[in-house]
Amino acid sequence: QVQLREYGGALVQPGGSLRLSCIASGFAFSIYTMGWYRQTPGKQRELVAAVTSSGNTDYADSVKGRFTISRDNAKNVITLQMNSLKPEDAAVYYCKADRSGAFWGQGTQVTVSS
């Protein structure tokens, strides 16, 4: 049974940091491209960051230099370190596993507000 479970969403002040984690199970994690996406009400889900099976990373322009994605294939975990958070980063953040098909997590809420 495939599972992707996100953790770490919280309320944080602008300029603050947050670390999201996604724990995966039920599939061959190491060969999948893993990513973080986010969605706000009324908008399409958008890519935030992704890391391929070989460790190559890709980031949305809006988060470059502030967010860092990483993966631990031994623990089947990906993380998203988010620094210098802005109000526009507030969203539900989803973990995605992608290869020939895609799996999604349930999401975790990130709120950026003073």
Short mmCIF file of N, CA, C and O in Angstrom, two decimals:
data_model
loop_
_atom_site.label_atom_id
_atom_site.label_comp_id
_atom_site.label_asym_id
_atom_site.label_seq_id
_atom_site.Cartn_x
_atom_site.Cartn_y
_atom_site.Cartn_z
N GLN A 1 0.84 -1.20 0.00
CA GLN A 1 0.00 0.00 0.00
C GLN A 1 0.88 1.24 0.00
O GLN A 1 1.67 1.47 0.90
N VAL A 2 0.70 2.06 -1.02
CA VAL A 2 1.48 3.28 -1.14
C VAL A 2 1.00 4.32 -0.13
O VAL A 2 -0.20 4.56 0.01
N GLN A 3 1.94 4.90 0.57
CA GLN A 3 1.62 5.99 1.48
C GLN A 3 2.65 7.08 1.38
O GLN A 3 3.86 6.81 1.32
N LEU A 4 2.18 8.29 1.36
CA LEU A 4 3.02 9.48 1.47
C LEU A 4 2.40 10.32 2.58
O LEU A 4 1.24 10.73 2.47
N ARG A 5 3.17 10.56 3.60
CA ARG A 5 2.65 11.32 4.74
C ARG A 5 3.54 12.52 5.00
O ARG A 5 4.74 12.37 5.24
N GLU A 6 2.92 13.68 4.94
CA GLU A 6 3.64 14.93 5.16
C GLU A 6 3.55 15.35 6.61
O GLU A 6 2.51 15.17 7.25
N TYR A 7 4.62 15.97 7.08
CA TYR A 7 4.67 16.49 8.44
C TYR A 7 5.36 17.85 8.44
O TYR A 7 6.14 18.14 7.54
N GLY A 8 5.04 18.63 9.43
CA GLY A 8 5.81 19.85 9.65
C GLY A 8 5.09 21.15 9.37
O GLY A 8 5.63 22.22 9.67
N GLY A 9 3.93 21.08 8.77
CA GLY A 9 3.20 22.31 8.53
C GLY A 9 2.85 23.02 9.82
O GLY A 9 2.57 22.40 10.83
N ALA A 10 2.88 24.35 9.78
CA ALA A 10 2.63 25.12 10.99
C ALA A 10 2.38 26.58 10.63
O ALA A 10 2.47 26.97 9.47
N LEU A 11 2.10 27.36 11.65
CA LEU A 11 2.00 28.81 11.53
C LEU A 11 3.38 29.39 11.83
O LEU A 11 3.98 29.08 12.87
N VAL A 12 3.88 30.22 10.95
CA VAL A 12 5.19 30.82 11.14
C VAL A 12 5.12 32.27 10.73
O VAL A 12 4.32 32.65 9.85
N GLN A 13 5.93 33.08 11.36
CA GLN A 13 5.95 34.51 11.04
C GLN A 13 6.75 34.75 9.76
O GLN A 13 7.66 33.97 9.42
N PRO A 14 6.44 35.83 9.07
CA PRO A 14 7.25 36.18 7.89
C PRO A 14 8.72 36.30 8.28
O PRO A 14 9.05 36.85 9.34
N GLY A 15 9.57 35.77 7.41
CA GLY A 15 10.99 35.75 7.69
C GLY A 15 11.45 34.52 8.44
O GLY A 15 12.66 34.28 8.57
N GLY A 16 10.51 33.73 8.91
CA GLY A 16 10.85 32.55 9.67
C GLY A 16 11.17 31.35 8.80
O GLY A 16 11.18 31.44 7.57
N SER A 17 11.44 30.25 9.46
CA SER A 17 11.82 29.00 8.78
C SER A 17 10.91 27.87 9.20
O SER A 17 10.35 27.88 10.31
N LEU A 18 10.82 26.91 8.32
CA LEU A 18 10.01 25.72 8.59
C LEU A 18 10.62 24.56 7.81
O LEU A 18 11.17 24.76 6.72
N ARG A 19 10.50 23.38 8.36
CA ARG A 19 11.02 22.19 7.70
C ARG A 19 9.89 21.18 7.54
O ARG A 19 9.31 20.73 8.53
N LEU A 20 9.60 20.83 6.31
CA LEU A 20 8.59 19.82 6.02
C LEU A 20 9.26 18.49 5.73
O LEU A 20 10.35 18.45 5.14
N SER A 21 8.59 17.43 6.14
CA SER A 21 9.07 16.09 5.85
C SER A 21 7.96 15.27 5.21
O SER A 21 6.78 15.48 5.51
N CYS A 22 8.37 14.35 4.36
CA CYS A 22 7.43 13.43 3.75
C CYS A 22 8.02 12.03 3.89
O CYS A 22 9.12 11.78 3.39
N ILE A 23 7.27 11.16 4.53
CA ILE A 23 7.71 9.79 4.72
C ILE A 23 6.94 8.90 3.76
O ILE A 23 5.70 8.94 3.72
N ALA A 24 7.67 8.13 2.98
CA ALA A 24 7.07 7.31 1.94
C ALA A 24 7.17 5.84 2.29
O ALA A 24 8.11 5.40 2.95
N SER A 25 6.21 5.09 1.81
CA SER A 25 6.23 3.65 1.98
C SER A 25 5.39 2.99 0.91
O SER A 25 4.53 3.62 0.30
N GLY A 26 5.69 1.71 0.64
CA GLY A 26 4.87 0.93 -0.27
C GLY A 26 5.28 0.98 -1.73
O GLY A 26 4.56 0.44 -2.58
N PHE A 27 6.41 1.60 -2.03
CA PHE A 27 6.89 1.61 -3.41
C PHE A 27 8.41 1.78 -3.39
O PHE A 27 9.00 2.07 -2.35
N ALA A 28 9.01 1.63 -4.56
CA ALA A 28 10.48 1.70 -4.67
C ALA A 28 10.94 3.16 -4.66
O ALA A 28 11.26 3.75 -5.69
N PHE A 29 10.98 3.71 -3.49
CA PHE A 29 11.22 5.14 -3.29
C PHE A 29 12.44 5.66 -4.07
O PHE A 29 12.37 6.71 -4.70
N SER A 30 13.52 4.93 -4.04
CA SER A 30 14.79 5.45 -4.56
C SER A 30 14.77 5.71 -6.06
O SER A 30 15.58 6.49 -6.56
N ILE A 31 13.86 5.09 -6.79
CA ILE A 31 13.86 5.27 -8.25
C ILE A 31 12.83 6.31 -8.70
O ILE A 31 12.70 6.58 -9.89
N TYR A 32 12.14 6.89 -7.75
CA TYR A 32 11.12 7.89 -8.07
C TYR A 32 11.67 9.30 -7.95
O TYR A 32 12.49 9.60 -7.06
N THR A 33 11.22 10.17 -8.84
CA THR A 33 11.39 11.60 -8.63
C THR A 33 10.40 12.02 -7.54
O THR A 33 9.22 11.69 -7.61
N MET A 34 10.90 12.72 -6.56
CA MET A 34 10.08 13.18 -5.44
C MET A 34 9.97 14.70 -5.48
O MET A 34 10.94 15.39 -5.80
N GLY A 35 8.81 15.19 -5.13
CA GLY A 35 8.64 16.63 -5.20
C GLY A 35 7.70 17.16 -4.14
O GLY A 35 6.93 16.44 -3.52
N TRP A 36 7.80 18.45 -3.96
CA TRP A 36 6.88 19.22 -3.13
C TRP A 36 6.10 20.17 -4.04
O TRP A 36 6.69 20.85 -4.87
N TYR A 37 4.81 20.16 -3.85
CA TYR A 37 3.91 21.06 -4.56
C TYR A 37 3.10 21.83 -3.52
O TYR A 37 3.01 21.42 -2.37
N ARG A 38 2.51 22.92 -3.96
CA ARG A 38 1.66 23.67 -3.04
C ARG A 38 0.45 24.19 -3.78
O ARG A 38 0.45 24.37 -5.00
N GLN A 39 -0.58 24.43 -2.99
CA GLN A 39 -1.84 24.89 -3.57
C GLN A 39 -2.55 25.80 -2.59
O GLN A 39 -2.60 25.53 -1.38
N THR A 40 -3.08 26.88 -3.14
CA THR A 40 -3.93 27.79 -2.38
C THR A 40 -5.32 27.76 -3.00
O THR A 40 -5.48 27.39 -4.17
N PRO A 41 -6.32 28.16 -2.23
CA PRO A 41 -7.69 28.10 -2.74
C PRO A 41 -7.86 28.86 -4.05
O PRO A 41 -7.40 30.00 -4.18
N GLY A 42 -8.48 28.20 -5.01
CA GLY A 42 -8.76 28.84 -6.28
C GLY A 42 -7.61 28.83 -7.26
O GLY A 42 -7.76 29.35 -8.38
N LYS A 43 -6.49 28.25 -6.86
CA LYS A 43 -5.33 28.21 -7.75
C LYS A 43 -4.94 26.76 -8.04
O LYS A 43 -5.24 25.85 -7.26
N GLN A 44 -4.22 26.59 -9.13
CA GLN A 44 -3.73 25.27 -9.47
C GLN A 44 -2.57 24.89 -8.56
O GLN A 44 -1.82 25.76 -8.08
N ARG A 45 -2.44 23.61 -8.36
CA ARG A 45 -1.30 23.11 -7.61
C ARG A 45 -0.03 23.39 -8.43
O ARG A 45 0.01 23.17 -9.64
N GLU A 46 1.00 23.89 -7.74
CA GLU A 46 2.21 24.26 -8.46
C GLU A 46 3.43 23.57 -7.86
O GLU A 46 3.48 23.30 -6.64
N LEU A 47 4.40 23.32 -8.71
CA LEU A 47 5.65 22.72 -8.26
C LEU A 47 6.42 23.73 -7.42
O LEU A 47 6.59 24.88 -7.80
N VAL A 48 6.90 23.25 -6.28
CA VAL A 48 7.79 24.05 -5.44
C VAL A 48 9.23 23.61 -5.65
O VAL A 48 10.12 24.41 -5.93
N ALA A 49 9.46 22.31 -5.51
CA ALA A 49 10.80 21.76 -5.65
C ALA A 49 10.70 20.28 -5.92
O ALA A 49 9.75 19.62 -5.48
N ALA A 50 11.68 19.76 -6.63
CA ALA A 50 11.71 18.33 -6.93
C ALA A 50 13.14 17.84 -6.90
O ALA A 50 14.09 18.60 -7.15
N VAL A 51 13.29 16.56 -6.61
CA VAL A 51 14.60 15.93 -6.62
C VAL A 51 14.47 14.59 -7.32
O VAL A 51 13.58 13.80 -7.00
N THR A 52 15.32 14.36 -8.31
CA THR A 52 15.26 13.13 -9.07
C THR A 52 15.92 11.98 -8.31
O THR A 52 16.55 12.18 -7.27
N SER A 53 15.80 10.80 -8.89
CA SER A 53 16.42 9.63 -8.26
C SER A 53 17.94 9.77 -8.20
O SER A 53 18.58 9.19 -7.32
N SER A 54 18.51 10.54 -9.11
CA SER A 54 19.96 10.73 -9.13
C SER A 54 20.40 11.93 -8.31
O SER A 54 21.58 12.23 -8.24
N GLY A 55 19.43 12.62 -7.71
CA GLY A 55 19.77 13.74 -6.83
C GLY A 55 19.73 15.11 -7.46
O GLY A 55 20.04 16.11 -6.80
N ASN A 56 19.36 15.18 -8.72
CA ASN A 56 19.22 16.49 -9.35
C ASN A 56 17.99 17.20 -8.81
O ASN A 56 16.95 16.58 -8.61
N THR A 57 18.13 18.49 -8.61
CA THR A 57 17.03 19.26 -8.02
C THR A 57 16.53 20.33 -8.98
O THR A 57 17.24 20.80 -9.88
N ASP A 58 15.30 20.72 -8.75
CA ASP A 58 14.66 21.77 -9.53
C ASP A 58 13.78 22.55 -8.58
O ASP A 58 13.14 21.98 -7.69
N TYR A 59 13.75 23.88 -8.78
CA TYR A 59 12.99 24.75 -7.90
C TYR A 59 12.15 25.74 -8.70
O TYR A 59 12.56 26.20 -9.77
N ALA A 60 11.02 26.09 -8.14
CA ALA A 60 10.27 27.21 -8.69
C ALA A 60 11.09 28.48 -8.50
O ALA A 60 11.79 28.63 -7.49
N ASP A 61 11.00 29.38 -9.45
CA ASP A 61 11.77 30.62 -9.35
C ASP A 61 11.47 31.37 -8.06
O ASP A 61 12.36 32.00 -7.47
N SER A 62 10.25 31.28 -7.61
CA SER A 62 9.83 32.04 -6.44
C SER A 62 10.47 31.56 -5.14
O SER A 62 10.44 32.28 -4.14
N VAL A 63 11.04 30.35 -5.15
CA VAL A 63 11.62 29.83 -3.91
C VAL A 63 13.12 29.61 -4.01
O VAL A 63 13.75 29.21 -3.01
N LYS A 64 13.70 29.83 -5.17
CA LYS A 64 15.13 29.62 -5.33
C LYS A 64 15.92 30.48 -4.34
O LYS A 64 15.64 31.66 -4.17
N GLY A 65 16.88 29.85 -3.71
CA GLY A 65 17.70 30.55 -2.73
C GLY A 65 17.11 30.58 -1.34
O GLY A 65 17.79 30.95 -0.39
N ARG A 66 15.86 30.17 -1.21
CA ARG A 66 15.21 30.16 0.11
C ARG A 66 14.84 28.76 0.56
O ARG A 66 14.88 28.46 1.75
N PHE A 67 14.47 27.92 -0.38
CA PHE A 67 14.03 26.55 -0.06
C PHE A 67 15.08 25.55 -0.53
O PHE A 67 15.73 25.76 -1.56
N THR A 68 15.18 24.46 0.20
CA THR A 68 16.09 23.39 -0.18
C THR A 68 15.38 22.05 -0.02
O THR A 68 14.85 21.75 1.06
N ILE A 69 15.40 21.27 -1.09
CA ILE A 69 14.81 19.94 -1.04
C ILE A 69 15.94 18.92 -0.91
O ILE A 69 17.02 19.09 -1.47
N SER A 70 15.68 17.87 -0.15
CA SER A 70 16.66 16.81 -0.02
C SER A 70 15.93 15.48 0.14
O SER A 70 14.74 15.45 0.50
N ARG A 71 16.66 14.41 -0.11
CA ARG A 71 16.07 13.09 0.04
C ARG A 71 17.04 12.16 0.75
O ARG A 71 18.26 12.31 0.62
N ASP A 72 16.47 11.23 1.48
CA ASP A 72 17.25 10.20 2.16
C ASP A 72 16.66 8.86 1.72
O ASP A 72 15.62 8.44 2.22
N ASN A 73 17.34 8.22 0.80
CA ASN A 73 16.80 6.96 0.26
C ASN A 73 16.85 5.82 1.27
O ASN A 73 16.11 4.85 1.15
N ALA A 74 17.71 5.94 2.25
CA ALA A 74 17.78 4.90 3.28
C ALA A 74 16.56 4.94 4.21
O ALA A 74 16.14 3.92 4.74
N LYS A 75 16.00 6.15 4.36
CA LYS A 75 14.86 6.31 5.26
C LYS A 75 13.55 6.56 4.52
O LYS A 75 12.50 6.71 5.15
N ASN A 76 13.61 6.61 3.19
CA ASN A 76 12.41 6.91 2.38
C ASN A 76 11.76 8.22 2.79
O ASN A 76 10.54 8.31 2.98
N VAL A 77 12.57 9.23 2.90
CA VAL A 77 12.10 10.53 3.36
C VAL A 77 12.61 11.63 2.43
O VAL A 77 13.75 11.60 1.97
N ILE A 78 11.75 12.59 2.16
CA ILE A 78 12.21 13.84 1.57
C ILE A 78 11.88 14.97 2.53
O ILE A 78 10.91 14.89 3.29
N THR A 79 12.68 16.00 2.47
CA THR A 79 12.45 17.15 3.31
C THR A 79 12.47 18.41 2.46
O THR A 79 13.06 18.44 1.37
N LEU A 80 11.84 19.43 2.96
CA LEU A 80 11.86 20.75 2.35
C LEU A 80 12.18 21.75 3.43
O LEU A 80 11.36 22.00 4.31
N GLN A 81 13.37 22.28 3.38
CA GLN A 81 13.77 23.33 4.31
C GLN A 81 13.37 24.66 3.71
O GLN A 81 13.81 25.00 2.61
N MET A 82 12.53 25.38 4.42
CA MET A 82 12.01 26.64 3.92
C MET A 82 12.49 27.77 4.83
O MET A 82 12.19 27.78 6.03
N ASN A 83 13.23 28.68 4.25
CA ASN A 83 13.77 29.83 4.99
C ASN A 83 13.21 31.12 4.42
O ASN A 83 12.71 31.15 3.29
N SER A 84 13.33 32.16 5.18
CA SER A 84 12.88 33.49 4.74
C SER A 84 11.46 33.42 4.19
O SER A 84 11.17 33.93 3.10
N LEU A 85 10.59 32.81 4.93
CA LEU A 85 9.23 32.60 4.45
C LEU A 85 8.48 33.91 4.28
O LEU A 85 8.66 34.87 5.06
N LYS A 86 7.66 33.94 3.25
CA LYS A 86 6.87 35.11 2.91
C LYS A 86 5.39 34.75 3.01
O LYS A 86 5.02 33.57 2.89
N PRO A 87 4.54 35.73 3.19
CA PRO A 87 3.10 35.44 3.23
C PRO A 87 2.61 34.68 2.00
O PRO A 87 1.71 33.83 2.12
N GLU A 88 3.21 34.96 0.85
CA GLU A 88 2.79 34.27 -0.37
C GLU A 88 3.23 32.81 -0.42
O GLU A 88 2.82 32.09 -1.33
N ASP A 89 4.03 32.37 0.54
CA ASP A 89 4.39 30.95 0.62
C ASP A 89 3.31 30.13 1.33
O ASP A 89 3.36 28.90 1.32
N ALA A 90 2.38 30.80 1.93
CA ALA A 90 1.31 30.10 2.64
C ALA A 90 0.49 29.26 1.67
O ALA A 90 0.06 29.76 0.62
N ALA A 91 0.29 28.00 2.02
CA ALA A 91 -0.43 27.08 1.13
C ALA A 91 -0.52 25.73 1.82
O ALA A 91 0.10 25.51 2.87
N VAL A 92 -1.25 24.84 1.18
CA VAL A 92 -1.16 23.44 1.56
C VAL A 92 -0.04 22.84 0.71
O VAL A 92 -0.04 22.98 -0.52
N TYR A 93 0.91 22.20 1.37
CA TYR A 93 2.05 21.62 0.69
C TYR A 93 1.86 20.11 0.58
O TYR A 93 1.55 19.44 1.57
N TYR A 94 2.06 19.63 -0.63
CA TYR A 94 1.85 18.22 -0.93
C TYR A 94 3.16 17.56 -1.36
O TYR A 94 3.95 18.15 -2.11
N CYS A 95 3.30 16.34 -0.97
CA CYS A 95 4.42 15.51 -1.40
C CYS A 95 3.95 14.66 -2.58
O CYS A 95 2.82 14.16 -2.58
N LYS A 96 4.82 14.52 -3.56
CA LYS A 96 4.47 13.73 -4.75
C LYS A 96 5.61 12.81 -5.12
O LYS A 96 6.77 13.20 -5.09
N ALA A 97 5.25 11.58 -5.47
CA ALA A 97 6.20 10.62 -6.02
C ALA A 97 5.84 10.40 -7.48
O ALA A 97 4.67 10.15 -7.81
N ASP A 98 6.81 10.49 -8.34
CA ASP A 98 6.53 10.49 -9.78
C ASP A 98 7.49 9.57 -10.52
O ASP A 98 8.72 9.69 -10.38
N ARG A 99 6.91 8.69 -11.31
CA ARG A 99 7.71 7.90 -12.23
C ARG A 99 6.84 7.65 -13.45
O ARG A 99 6.60 8.57 -14.21
N SER A 100 6.39 6.45 -13.64
CA SER A 100 5.44 6.23 -14.74
C SER A 100 4.04 6.66 -14.34
O SER A 100 3.22 7.02 -15.17
N GLY A 101 3.78 6.63 -13.05
CA GLY A 101 2.54 7.16 -12.49
C GLY A 101 2.90 8.03 -11.30
O GLY A 101 4.06 8.19 -10.98
N ALA A 102 1.91 8.62 -10.68
CA ALA A 102 2.19 9.52 -9.57
C ALA A 102 1.36 9.17 -8.35
O ALA A 102 0.22 8.73 -8.46
N PHE A 103 1.99 9.38 -7.19
CA PHE A 103 1.31 9.24 -5.91
C PHE A 103 1.37 10.59 -5.20
O PHE A 103 2.38 11.29 -5.29
N TRP A 104 0.34 10.88 -4.46
CA TRP A 104 0.27 12.14 -3.73
C TRP A 104 0.00 11.88 -2.25
O TRP A 104 -0.71 10.94 -1.89
N GLY A 105 0.53 12.76 -1.44
CA GLY A 105 0.19 12.76 -0.03
C GLY A 105 -1.07 13.58 0.21
O GLY A 105 -1.65 14.14 -0.73
N GLN A 106 -1.46 13.67 1.48
CA GLN A 106 -2.69 14.37 1.84
C GLN A 106 -2.47 15.86 2.05
O GLN A 106 -3.44 16.63 2.08
N GLY A 107 -1.24 16.27 2.20
CA GLY A 107 -0.94 17.69 2.34
C GLY A 107 -0.76 18.12 3.79
O GLY A 107 -1.28 17.49 4.71
N THR A 108 -0.02 19.20 3.95
CA THR A 108 0.18 19.80 5.26
C THR A 108 0.11 21.32 5.10
O THR A 108 0.64 21.87 4.14
N GLN A 109 -0.57 21.96 6.03
CA GLN A 109 -0.84 23.39 5.91
C GLN A 109 0.32 24.22 6.43
O GLN A 109 0.80 24.01 7.55
N VAL A 110 0.75 25.15 5.61
CA VAL A 110 1.75 26.14 6.02
C VAL A 110 1.08 27.51 5.99
O VAL A 110 0.53 27.92 4.97
N THR A 111 1.13 28.18 7.12
CA THR A 111 0.56 29.52 7.24
C THR A 111 1.68 30.48 7.60
O THR A 111 2.43 30.23 8.55
N VAL A 112 1.80 31.55 6.85
CA VAL A 112 2.83 32.56 7.11
C VAL A 112 2.12 33.86 7.42
O VAL A 112 1.53 34.49 6.55
N SER A 113 2.18 34.23 8.67
CA SER A 113 1.44 35.41 9.10
C SER A 113 2.00 35.92 10.41
O SER A 113 2.48 35.15 11.24
N SER A 114 1.93 37.24 10.57
CA SER A 114 2.36 37.83 11.83
C SER A 114 1.19 37.98 12.79
O SER A 114 1.36 38.42 13.92
#
